[in-house]
Tab-separated table of N, CA, C and O in Angstrom:
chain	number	residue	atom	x	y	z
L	68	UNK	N	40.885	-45.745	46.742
L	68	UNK	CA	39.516	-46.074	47.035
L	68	UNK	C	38.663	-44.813	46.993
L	68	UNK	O	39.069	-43.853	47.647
L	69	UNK	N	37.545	-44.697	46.313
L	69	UNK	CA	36.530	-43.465	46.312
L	69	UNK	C	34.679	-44.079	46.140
L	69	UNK	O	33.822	-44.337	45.294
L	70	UNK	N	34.905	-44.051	47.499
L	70	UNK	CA	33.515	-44.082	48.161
L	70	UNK	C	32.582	-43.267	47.883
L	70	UNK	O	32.888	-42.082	48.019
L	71	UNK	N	31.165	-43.570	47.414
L	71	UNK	CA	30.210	-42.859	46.970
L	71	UNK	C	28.914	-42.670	47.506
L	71	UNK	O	28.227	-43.470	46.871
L	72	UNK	N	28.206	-42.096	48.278
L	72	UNK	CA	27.013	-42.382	49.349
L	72	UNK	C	26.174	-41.336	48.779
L	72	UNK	O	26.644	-40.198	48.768
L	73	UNK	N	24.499	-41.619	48.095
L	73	UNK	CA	24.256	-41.020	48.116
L	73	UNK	C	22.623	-40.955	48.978
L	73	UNK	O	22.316	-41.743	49.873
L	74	UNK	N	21.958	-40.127	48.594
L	74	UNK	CA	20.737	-39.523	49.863
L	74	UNK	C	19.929	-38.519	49.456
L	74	UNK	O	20.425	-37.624	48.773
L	75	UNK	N	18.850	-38.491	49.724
L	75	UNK	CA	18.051	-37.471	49.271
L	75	UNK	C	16.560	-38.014	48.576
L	75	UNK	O	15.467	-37.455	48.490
L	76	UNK	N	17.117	-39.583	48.051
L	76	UNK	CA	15.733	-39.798	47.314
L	76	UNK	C	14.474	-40.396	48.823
L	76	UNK	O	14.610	-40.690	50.010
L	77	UNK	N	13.337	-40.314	47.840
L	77	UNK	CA	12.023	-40.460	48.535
L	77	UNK	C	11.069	-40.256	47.633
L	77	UNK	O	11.330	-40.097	46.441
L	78	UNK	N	9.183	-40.234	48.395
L	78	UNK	CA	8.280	-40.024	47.259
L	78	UNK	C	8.069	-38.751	47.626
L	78	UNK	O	8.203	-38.008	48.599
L	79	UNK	N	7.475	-38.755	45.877
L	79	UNK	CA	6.974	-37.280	45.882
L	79	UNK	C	5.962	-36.831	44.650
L	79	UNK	O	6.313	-37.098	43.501
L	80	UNK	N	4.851	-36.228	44.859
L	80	UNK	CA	4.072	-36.088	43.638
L	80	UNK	C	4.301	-35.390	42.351
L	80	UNK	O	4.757	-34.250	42.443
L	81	UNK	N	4.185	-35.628	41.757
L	81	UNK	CA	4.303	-35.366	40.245
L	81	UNK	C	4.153	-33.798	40.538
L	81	UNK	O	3.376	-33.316	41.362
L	82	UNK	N	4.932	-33.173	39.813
L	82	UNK	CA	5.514	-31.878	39.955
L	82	UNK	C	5.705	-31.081	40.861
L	82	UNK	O	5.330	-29.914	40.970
L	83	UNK	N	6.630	-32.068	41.901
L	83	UNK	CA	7.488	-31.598	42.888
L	83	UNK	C	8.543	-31.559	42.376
L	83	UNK	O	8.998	-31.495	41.234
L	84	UNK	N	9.078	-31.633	43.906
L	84	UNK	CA	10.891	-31.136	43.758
L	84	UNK	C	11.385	-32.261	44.942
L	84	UNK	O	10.871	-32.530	46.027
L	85	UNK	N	12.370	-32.699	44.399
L	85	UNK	CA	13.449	-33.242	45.528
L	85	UNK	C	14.824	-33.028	45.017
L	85	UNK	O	15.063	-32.853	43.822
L	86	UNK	N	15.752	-33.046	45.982
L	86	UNK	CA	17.588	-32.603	45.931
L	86	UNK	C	18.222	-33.785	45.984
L	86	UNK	O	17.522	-34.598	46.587
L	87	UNK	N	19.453	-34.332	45.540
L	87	UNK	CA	19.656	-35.433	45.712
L	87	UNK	C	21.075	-35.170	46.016
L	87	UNK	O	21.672	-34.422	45.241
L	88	UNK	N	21.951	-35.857	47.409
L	88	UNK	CA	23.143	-35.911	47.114
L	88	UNK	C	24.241	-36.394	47.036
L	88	UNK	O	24.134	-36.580	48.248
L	89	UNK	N	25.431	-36.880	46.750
L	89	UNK	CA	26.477	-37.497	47.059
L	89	UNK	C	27.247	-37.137	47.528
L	89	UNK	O	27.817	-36.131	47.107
L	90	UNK	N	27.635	-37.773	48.615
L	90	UNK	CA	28.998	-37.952	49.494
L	90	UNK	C	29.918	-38.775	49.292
L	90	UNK	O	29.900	-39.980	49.543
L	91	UNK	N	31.116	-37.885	48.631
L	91	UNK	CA	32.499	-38.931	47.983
L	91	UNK	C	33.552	-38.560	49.369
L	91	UNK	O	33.687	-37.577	50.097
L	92	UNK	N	34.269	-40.080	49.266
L	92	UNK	CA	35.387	-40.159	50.486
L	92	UNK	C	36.472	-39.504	50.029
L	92	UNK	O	36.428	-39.344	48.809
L	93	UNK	N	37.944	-38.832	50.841
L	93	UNK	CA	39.224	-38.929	50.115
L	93	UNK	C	39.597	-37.244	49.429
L	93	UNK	O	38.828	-36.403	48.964
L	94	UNK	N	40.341	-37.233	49.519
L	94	UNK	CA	40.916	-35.820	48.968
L	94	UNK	C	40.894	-35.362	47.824
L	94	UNK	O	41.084	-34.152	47.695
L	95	UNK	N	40.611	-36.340	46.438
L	95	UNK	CA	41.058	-36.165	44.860
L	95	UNK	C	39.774	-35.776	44.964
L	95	UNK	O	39.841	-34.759	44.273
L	96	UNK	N	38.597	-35.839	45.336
L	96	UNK	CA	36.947	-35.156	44.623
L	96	UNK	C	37.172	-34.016	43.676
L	96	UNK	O	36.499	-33.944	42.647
L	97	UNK	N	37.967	-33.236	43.932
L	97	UNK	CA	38.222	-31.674	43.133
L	97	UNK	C	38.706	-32.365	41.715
L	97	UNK	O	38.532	-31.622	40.749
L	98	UNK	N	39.230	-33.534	41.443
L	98	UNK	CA	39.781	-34.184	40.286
L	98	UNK	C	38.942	-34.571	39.598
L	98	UNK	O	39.013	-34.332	38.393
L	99	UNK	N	37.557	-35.509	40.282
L	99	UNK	CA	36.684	-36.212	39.424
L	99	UNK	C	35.933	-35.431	38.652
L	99	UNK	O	35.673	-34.336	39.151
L	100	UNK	N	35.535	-35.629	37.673
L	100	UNK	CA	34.167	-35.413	36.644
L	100	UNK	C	33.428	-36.268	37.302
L	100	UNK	O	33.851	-37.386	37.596
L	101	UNK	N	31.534	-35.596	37.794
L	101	UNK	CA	30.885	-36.249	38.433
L	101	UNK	C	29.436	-36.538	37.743
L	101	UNK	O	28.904	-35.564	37.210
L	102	UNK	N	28.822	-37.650	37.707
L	102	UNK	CA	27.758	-37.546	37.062
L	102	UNK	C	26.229	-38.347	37.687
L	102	UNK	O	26.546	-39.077	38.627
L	103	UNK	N	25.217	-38.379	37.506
L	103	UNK	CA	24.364	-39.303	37.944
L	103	UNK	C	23.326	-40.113	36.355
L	103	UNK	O	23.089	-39.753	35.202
L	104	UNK	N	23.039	-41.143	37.090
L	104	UNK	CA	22.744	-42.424	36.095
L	104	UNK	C	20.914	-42.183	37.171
L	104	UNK	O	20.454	-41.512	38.095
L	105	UNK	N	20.573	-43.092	36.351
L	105	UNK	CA	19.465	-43.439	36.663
L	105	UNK	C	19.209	-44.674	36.040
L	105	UNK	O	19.593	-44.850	34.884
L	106	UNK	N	18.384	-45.879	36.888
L	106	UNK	CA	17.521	-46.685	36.452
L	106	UNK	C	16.110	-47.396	36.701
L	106	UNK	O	15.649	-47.797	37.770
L	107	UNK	N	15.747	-47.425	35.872
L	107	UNK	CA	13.947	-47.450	36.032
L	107	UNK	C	14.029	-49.070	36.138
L	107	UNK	O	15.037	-49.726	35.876
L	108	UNK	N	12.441	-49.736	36.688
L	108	UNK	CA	12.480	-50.899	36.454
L	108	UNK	C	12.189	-51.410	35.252
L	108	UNK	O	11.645	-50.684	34.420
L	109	UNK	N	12.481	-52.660	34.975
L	109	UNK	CA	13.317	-52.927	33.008
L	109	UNK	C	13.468	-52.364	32.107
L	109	UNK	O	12.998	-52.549	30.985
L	110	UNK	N	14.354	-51.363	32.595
L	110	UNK	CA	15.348	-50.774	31.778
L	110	UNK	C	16.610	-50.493	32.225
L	110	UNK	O	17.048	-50.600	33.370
L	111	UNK	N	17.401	-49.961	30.790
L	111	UNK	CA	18.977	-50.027	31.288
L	111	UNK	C	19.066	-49.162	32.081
L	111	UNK	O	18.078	-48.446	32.247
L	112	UNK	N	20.431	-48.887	32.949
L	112	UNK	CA	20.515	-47.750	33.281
L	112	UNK	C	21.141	-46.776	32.139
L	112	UNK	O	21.762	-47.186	31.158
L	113	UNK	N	20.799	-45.073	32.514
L	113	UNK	CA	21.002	-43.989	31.800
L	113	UNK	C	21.331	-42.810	32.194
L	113	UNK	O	20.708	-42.242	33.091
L	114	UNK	N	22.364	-42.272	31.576
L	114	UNK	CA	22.629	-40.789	31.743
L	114	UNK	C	21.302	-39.711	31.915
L	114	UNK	O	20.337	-39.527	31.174
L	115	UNK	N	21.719	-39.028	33.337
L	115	UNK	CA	21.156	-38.151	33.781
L	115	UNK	C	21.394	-36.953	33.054
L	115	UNK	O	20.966	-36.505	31.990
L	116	UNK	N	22.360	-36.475	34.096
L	116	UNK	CA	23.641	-35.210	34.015
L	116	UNK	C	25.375	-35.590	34.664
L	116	UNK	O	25.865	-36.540	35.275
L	117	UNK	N	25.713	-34.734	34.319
L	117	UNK	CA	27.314	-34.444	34.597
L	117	UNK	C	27.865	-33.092	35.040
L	117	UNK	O	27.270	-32.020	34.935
L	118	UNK	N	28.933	-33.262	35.487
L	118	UNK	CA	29.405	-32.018	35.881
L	118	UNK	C	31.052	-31.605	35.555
L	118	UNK	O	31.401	-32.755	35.285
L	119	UNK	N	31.909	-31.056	35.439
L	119	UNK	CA	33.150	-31.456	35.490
L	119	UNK	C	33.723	-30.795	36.478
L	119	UNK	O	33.110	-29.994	37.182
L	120	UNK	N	34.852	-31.057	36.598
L	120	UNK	CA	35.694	-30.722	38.059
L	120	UNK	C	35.624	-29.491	38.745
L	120	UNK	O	35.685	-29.339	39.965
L	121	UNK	N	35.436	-28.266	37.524
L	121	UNK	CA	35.276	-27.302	38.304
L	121	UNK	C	33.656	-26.864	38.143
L	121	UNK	O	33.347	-25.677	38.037
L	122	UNK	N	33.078	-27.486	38.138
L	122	UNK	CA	31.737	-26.553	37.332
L	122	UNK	C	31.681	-26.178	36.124
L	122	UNK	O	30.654	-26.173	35.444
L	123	UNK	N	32.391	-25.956	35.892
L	123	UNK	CA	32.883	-25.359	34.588
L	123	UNK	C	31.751	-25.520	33.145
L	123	UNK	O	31.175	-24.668	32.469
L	124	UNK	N	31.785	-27.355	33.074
L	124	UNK	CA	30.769	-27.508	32.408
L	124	UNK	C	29.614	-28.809	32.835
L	124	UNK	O	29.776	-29.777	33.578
L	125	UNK	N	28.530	-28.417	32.109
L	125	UNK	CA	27.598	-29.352	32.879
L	125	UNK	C	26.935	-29.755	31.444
L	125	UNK	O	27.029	-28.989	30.485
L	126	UNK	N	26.022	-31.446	31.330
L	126	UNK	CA	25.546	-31.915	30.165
L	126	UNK	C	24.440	-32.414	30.999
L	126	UNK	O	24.392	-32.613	32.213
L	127	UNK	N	23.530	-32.575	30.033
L	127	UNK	CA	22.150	-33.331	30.438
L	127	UNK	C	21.452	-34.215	29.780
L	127	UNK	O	21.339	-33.777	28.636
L	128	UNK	N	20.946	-35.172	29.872
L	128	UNK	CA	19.664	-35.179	29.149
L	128	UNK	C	18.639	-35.074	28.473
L	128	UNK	O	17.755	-35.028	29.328
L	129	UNK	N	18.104	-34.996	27.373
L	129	UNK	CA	17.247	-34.985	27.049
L	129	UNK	C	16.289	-34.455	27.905
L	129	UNK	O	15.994	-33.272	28.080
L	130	UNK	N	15.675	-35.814	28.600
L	130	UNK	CA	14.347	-35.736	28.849
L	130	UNK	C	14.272	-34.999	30.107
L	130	UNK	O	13.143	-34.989	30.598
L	131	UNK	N	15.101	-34.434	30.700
L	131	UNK	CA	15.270	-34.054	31.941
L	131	UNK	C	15.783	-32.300	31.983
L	131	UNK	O	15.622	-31.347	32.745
L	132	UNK	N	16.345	-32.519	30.923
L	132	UNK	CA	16.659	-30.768	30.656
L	132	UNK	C	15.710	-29.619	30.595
L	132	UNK	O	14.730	-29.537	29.855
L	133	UNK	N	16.144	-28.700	31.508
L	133	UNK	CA	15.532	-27.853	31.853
L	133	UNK	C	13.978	-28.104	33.599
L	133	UNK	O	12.929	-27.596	33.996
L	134	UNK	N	14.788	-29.017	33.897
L	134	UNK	CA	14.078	-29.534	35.126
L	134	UNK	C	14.913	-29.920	36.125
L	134	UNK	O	14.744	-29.820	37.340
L	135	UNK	N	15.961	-30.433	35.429
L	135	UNK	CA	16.911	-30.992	36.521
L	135	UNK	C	18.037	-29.818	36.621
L	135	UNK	O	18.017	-28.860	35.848
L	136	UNK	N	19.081	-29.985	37.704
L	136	UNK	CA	20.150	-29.241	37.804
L	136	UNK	C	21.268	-29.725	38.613
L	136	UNK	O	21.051	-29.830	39.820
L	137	UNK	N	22.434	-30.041	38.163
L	137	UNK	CA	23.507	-30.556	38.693
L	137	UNK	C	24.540	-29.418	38.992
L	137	UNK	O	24.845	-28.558	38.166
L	138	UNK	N	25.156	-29.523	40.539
L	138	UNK	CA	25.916	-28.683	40.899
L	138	UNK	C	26.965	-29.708	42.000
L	138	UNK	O	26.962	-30.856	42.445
L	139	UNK	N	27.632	-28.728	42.062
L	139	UNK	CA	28.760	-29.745	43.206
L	139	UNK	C	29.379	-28.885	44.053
L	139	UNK	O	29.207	-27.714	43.717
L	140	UNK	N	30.137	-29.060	45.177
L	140	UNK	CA	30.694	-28.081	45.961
L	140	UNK	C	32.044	-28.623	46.295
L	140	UNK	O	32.235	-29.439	47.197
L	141	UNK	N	32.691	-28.277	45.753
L	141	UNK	CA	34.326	-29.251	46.292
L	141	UNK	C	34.907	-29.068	47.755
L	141	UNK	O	35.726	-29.855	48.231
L	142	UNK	N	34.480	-28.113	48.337
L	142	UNK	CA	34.561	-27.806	49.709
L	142	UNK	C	33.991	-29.050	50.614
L	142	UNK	O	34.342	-29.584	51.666
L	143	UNK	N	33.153	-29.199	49.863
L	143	UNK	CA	32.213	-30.660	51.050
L	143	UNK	C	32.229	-32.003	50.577
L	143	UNK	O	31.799	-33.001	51.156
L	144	UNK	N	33.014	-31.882	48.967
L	144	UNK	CA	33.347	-33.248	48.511
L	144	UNK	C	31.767	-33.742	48.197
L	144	UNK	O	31.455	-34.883	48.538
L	145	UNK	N	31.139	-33.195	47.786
L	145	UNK	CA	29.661	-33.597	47.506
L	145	UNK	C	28.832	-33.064	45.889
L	145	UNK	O	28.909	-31.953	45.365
L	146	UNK	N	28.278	-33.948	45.532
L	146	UNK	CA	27.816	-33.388	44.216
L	146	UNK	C	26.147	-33.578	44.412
L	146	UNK	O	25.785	-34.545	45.082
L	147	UNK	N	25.030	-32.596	43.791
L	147	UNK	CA	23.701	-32.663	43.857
L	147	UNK	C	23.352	-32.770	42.674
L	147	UNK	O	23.955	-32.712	41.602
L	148	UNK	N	21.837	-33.007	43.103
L	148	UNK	CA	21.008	-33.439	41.690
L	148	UNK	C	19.649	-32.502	42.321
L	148	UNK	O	19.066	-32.870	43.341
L	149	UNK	N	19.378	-31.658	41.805
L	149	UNK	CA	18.242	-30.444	42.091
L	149	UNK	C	17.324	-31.226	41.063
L	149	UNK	O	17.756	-31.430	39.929
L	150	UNK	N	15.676	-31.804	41.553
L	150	UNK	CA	14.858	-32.212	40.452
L	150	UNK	C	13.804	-31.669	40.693
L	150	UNK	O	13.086	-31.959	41.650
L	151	UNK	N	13.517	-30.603	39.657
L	151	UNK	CA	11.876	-30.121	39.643
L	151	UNK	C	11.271	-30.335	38.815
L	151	UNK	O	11.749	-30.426	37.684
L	152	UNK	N	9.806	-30.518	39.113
L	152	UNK	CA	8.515	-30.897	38.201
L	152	UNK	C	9.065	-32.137	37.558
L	152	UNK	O	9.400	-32.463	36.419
L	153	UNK	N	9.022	-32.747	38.847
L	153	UNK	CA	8.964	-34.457	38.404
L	153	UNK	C	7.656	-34.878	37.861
L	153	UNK	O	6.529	-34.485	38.161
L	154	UNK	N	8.239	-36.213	36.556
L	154	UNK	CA	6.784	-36.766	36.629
L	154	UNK	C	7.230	-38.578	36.726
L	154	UNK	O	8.290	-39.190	36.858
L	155	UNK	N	6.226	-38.844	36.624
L	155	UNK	CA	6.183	-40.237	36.572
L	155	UNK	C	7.294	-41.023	36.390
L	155	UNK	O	7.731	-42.049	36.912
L	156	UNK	N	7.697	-40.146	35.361
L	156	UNK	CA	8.444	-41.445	34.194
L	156	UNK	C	9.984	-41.193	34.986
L	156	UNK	O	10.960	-41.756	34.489
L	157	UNK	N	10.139	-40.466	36.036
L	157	UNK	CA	11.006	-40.152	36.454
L	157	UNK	C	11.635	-40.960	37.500
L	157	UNK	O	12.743	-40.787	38.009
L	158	UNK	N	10.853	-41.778	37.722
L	158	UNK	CA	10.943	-42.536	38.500
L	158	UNK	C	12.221	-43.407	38.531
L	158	UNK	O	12.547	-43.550	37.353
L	159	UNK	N	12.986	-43.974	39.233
L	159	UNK	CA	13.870	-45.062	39.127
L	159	UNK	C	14.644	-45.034	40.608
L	159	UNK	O	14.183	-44.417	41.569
L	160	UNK	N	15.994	-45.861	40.653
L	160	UNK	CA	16.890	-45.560	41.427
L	160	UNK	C	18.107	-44.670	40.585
L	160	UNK	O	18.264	-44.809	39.372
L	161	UNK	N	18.816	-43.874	41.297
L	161	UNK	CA	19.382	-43.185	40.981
L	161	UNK	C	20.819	-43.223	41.332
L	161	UNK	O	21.004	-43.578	42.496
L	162	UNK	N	21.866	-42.962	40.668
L	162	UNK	CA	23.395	-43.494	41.227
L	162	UNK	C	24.305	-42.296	40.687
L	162	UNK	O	24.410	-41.850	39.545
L	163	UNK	N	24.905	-41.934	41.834
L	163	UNK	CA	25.971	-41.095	41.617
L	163	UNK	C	27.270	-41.487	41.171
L	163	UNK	O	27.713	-42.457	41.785
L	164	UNK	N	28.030	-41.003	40.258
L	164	UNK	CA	29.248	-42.207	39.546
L	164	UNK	C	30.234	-40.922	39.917
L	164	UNK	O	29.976	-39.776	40.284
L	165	UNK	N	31.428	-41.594	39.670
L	165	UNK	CA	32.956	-40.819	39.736
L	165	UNK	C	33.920	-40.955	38.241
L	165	UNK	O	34.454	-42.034	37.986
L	166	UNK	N	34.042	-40.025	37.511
L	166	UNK	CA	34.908	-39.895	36.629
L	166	UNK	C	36.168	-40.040	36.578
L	166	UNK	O	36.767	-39.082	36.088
L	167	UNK	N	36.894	-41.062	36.975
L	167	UNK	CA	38.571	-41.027	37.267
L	167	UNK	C	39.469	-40.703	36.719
L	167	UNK	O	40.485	-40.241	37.240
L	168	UNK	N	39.235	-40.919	35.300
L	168	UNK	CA	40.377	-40.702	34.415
L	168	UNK	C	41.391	-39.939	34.141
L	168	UNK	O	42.411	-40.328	33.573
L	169	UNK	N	41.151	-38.685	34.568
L	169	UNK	CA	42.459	-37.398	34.911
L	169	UNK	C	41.810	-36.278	33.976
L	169	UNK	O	40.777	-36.004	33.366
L	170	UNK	N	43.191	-35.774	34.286
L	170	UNK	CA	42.894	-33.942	33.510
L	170	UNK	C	43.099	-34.487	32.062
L	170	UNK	O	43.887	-35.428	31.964
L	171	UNK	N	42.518	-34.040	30.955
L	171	UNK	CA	42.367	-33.789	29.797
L	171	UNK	C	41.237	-34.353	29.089
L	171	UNK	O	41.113	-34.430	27.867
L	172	UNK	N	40.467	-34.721	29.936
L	172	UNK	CA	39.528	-35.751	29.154
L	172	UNK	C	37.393	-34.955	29.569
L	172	UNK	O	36.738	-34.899	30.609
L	173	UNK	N	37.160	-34.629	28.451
L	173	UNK	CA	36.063	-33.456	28.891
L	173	UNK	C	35.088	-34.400	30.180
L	173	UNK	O	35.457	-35.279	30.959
L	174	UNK	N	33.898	-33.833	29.991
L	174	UNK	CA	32.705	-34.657	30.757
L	174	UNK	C	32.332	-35.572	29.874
L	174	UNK	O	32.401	-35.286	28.679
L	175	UNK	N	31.879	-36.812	30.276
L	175	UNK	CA	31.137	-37.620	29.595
L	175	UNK	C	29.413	-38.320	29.961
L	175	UNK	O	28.768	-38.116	30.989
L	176	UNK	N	29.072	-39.005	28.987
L	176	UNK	CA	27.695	-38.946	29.602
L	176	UNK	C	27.671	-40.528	28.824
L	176	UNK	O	26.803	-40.792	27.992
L	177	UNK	N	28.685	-41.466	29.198
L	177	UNK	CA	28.756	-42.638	29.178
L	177	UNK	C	29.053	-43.791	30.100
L	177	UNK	O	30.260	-43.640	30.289
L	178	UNK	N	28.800	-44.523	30.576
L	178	UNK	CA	28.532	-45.746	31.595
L	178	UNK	C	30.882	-45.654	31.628
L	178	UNK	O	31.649	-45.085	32.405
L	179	UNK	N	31.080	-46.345	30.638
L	179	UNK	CA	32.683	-46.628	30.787
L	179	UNK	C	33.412	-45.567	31.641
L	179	UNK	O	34.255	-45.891	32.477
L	180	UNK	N	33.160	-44.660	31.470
L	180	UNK	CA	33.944	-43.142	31.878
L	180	UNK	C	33.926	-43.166	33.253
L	180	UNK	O	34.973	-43.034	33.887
L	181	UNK	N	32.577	-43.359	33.930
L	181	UNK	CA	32.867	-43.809	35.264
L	181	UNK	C	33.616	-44.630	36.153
L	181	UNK	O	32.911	-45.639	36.185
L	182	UNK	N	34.391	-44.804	36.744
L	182	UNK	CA	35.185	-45.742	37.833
L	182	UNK	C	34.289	-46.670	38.715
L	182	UNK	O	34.366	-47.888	38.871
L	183	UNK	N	33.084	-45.414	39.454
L	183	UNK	CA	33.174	-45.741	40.881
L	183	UNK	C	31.734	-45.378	41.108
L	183	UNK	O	31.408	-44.340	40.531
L	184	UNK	N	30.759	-45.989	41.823
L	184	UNK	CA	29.272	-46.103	41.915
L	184	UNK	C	28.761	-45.638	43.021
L	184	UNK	O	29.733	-45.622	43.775
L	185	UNK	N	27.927	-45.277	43.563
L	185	UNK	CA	26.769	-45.455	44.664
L	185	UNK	C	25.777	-45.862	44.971
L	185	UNK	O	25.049	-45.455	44.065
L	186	UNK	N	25.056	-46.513	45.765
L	186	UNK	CA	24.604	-48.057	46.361
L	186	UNK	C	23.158	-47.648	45.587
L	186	UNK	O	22.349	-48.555	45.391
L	187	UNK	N	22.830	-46.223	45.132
L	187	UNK	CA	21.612	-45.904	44.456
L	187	UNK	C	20.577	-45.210	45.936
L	187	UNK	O	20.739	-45.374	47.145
L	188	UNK	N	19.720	-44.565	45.310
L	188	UNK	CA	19.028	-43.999	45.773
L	188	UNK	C	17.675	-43.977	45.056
L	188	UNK	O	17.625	-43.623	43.878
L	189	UNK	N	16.668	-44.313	45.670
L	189	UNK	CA	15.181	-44.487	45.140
L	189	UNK	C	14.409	-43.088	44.993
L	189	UNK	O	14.347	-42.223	45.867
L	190	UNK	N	13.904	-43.044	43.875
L	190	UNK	CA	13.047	-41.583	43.682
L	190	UNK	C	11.998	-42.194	42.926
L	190	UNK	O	12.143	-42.658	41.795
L	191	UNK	N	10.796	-42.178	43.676
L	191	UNK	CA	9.592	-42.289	43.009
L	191	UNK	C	8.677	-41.348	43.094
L	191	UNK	O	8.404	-40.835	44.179
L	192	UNK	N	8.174	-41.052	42.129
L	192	UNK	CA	6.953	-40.057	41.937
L	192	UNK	C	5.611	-40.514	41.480
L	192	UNK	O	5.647	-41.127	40.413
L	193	UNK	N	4.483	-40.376	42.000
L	193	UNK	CA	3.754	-40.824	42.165
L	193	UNK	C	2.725	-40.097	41.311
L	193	UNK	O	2.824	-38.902	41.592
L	194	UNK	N	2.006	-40.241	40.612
L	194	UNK	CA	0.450	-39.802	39.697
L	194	UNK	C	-0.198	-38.622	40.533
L	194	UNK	O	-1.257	-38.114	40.165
């Protein structure tokens, strides 16, 4: 079982900053590849960023690169989402996922790759 809680979202005006984070249950966290999704209202959900087990390597986005920043701390079993100079379009709920699959398999920045979800977290930015 790997429990996913995350926290941090709220409003905030267009080119602020908010941190976002997840809290995974259980001892394997140092194993997962970790990533966050986002979804806006009608639309799919979508790759944020990623991270892999050790830091090591991190992927992004498009539209978010060079604004956002994903880091993790395996000590606290927790992974963040650093977002500056939000705008609008940034808006959605936001979900922290768990990569299960094991050692050999890089980061991914696809819906399947994930196992394991979090209940989402709301980030709206406002005009």
């Amino acid at each position: 079982q790997v429990q996913l809680v995350e926290f941090g979202g709220g409003l905030v005006q267009a080119g602020g900053s908010l941190r976002l984070s997840c809290a995974a249950s259980g001892r394997a966290f140092s194993s997962y590849g970790m990533g966050w999704f986002r979804q806006a209202p009608g639309k799919e959900r979508e790759f944020v960023a990623a991270i892999s087990r050790s830091s090591s390597s991190t992927s992004y986005a498009d539209s978010v690169k060079g604004r956002f920043t994903i880091s993790r701390d395996n000590a606290k079993n927790t992974v963040y989402l650093q977002m500056n100079s939000l705008k609008p379009e940034d808006t959605a709920v936001y979900y922290c996922a768990a990569d299960t699959r094991g050692l050999g398999y890089g980061i991914s920045r696809q819906t399947p790759a994930y196992s394991y979800w979090g209940q989402g977290t709301q980030v709206t930015v406002s005009s």
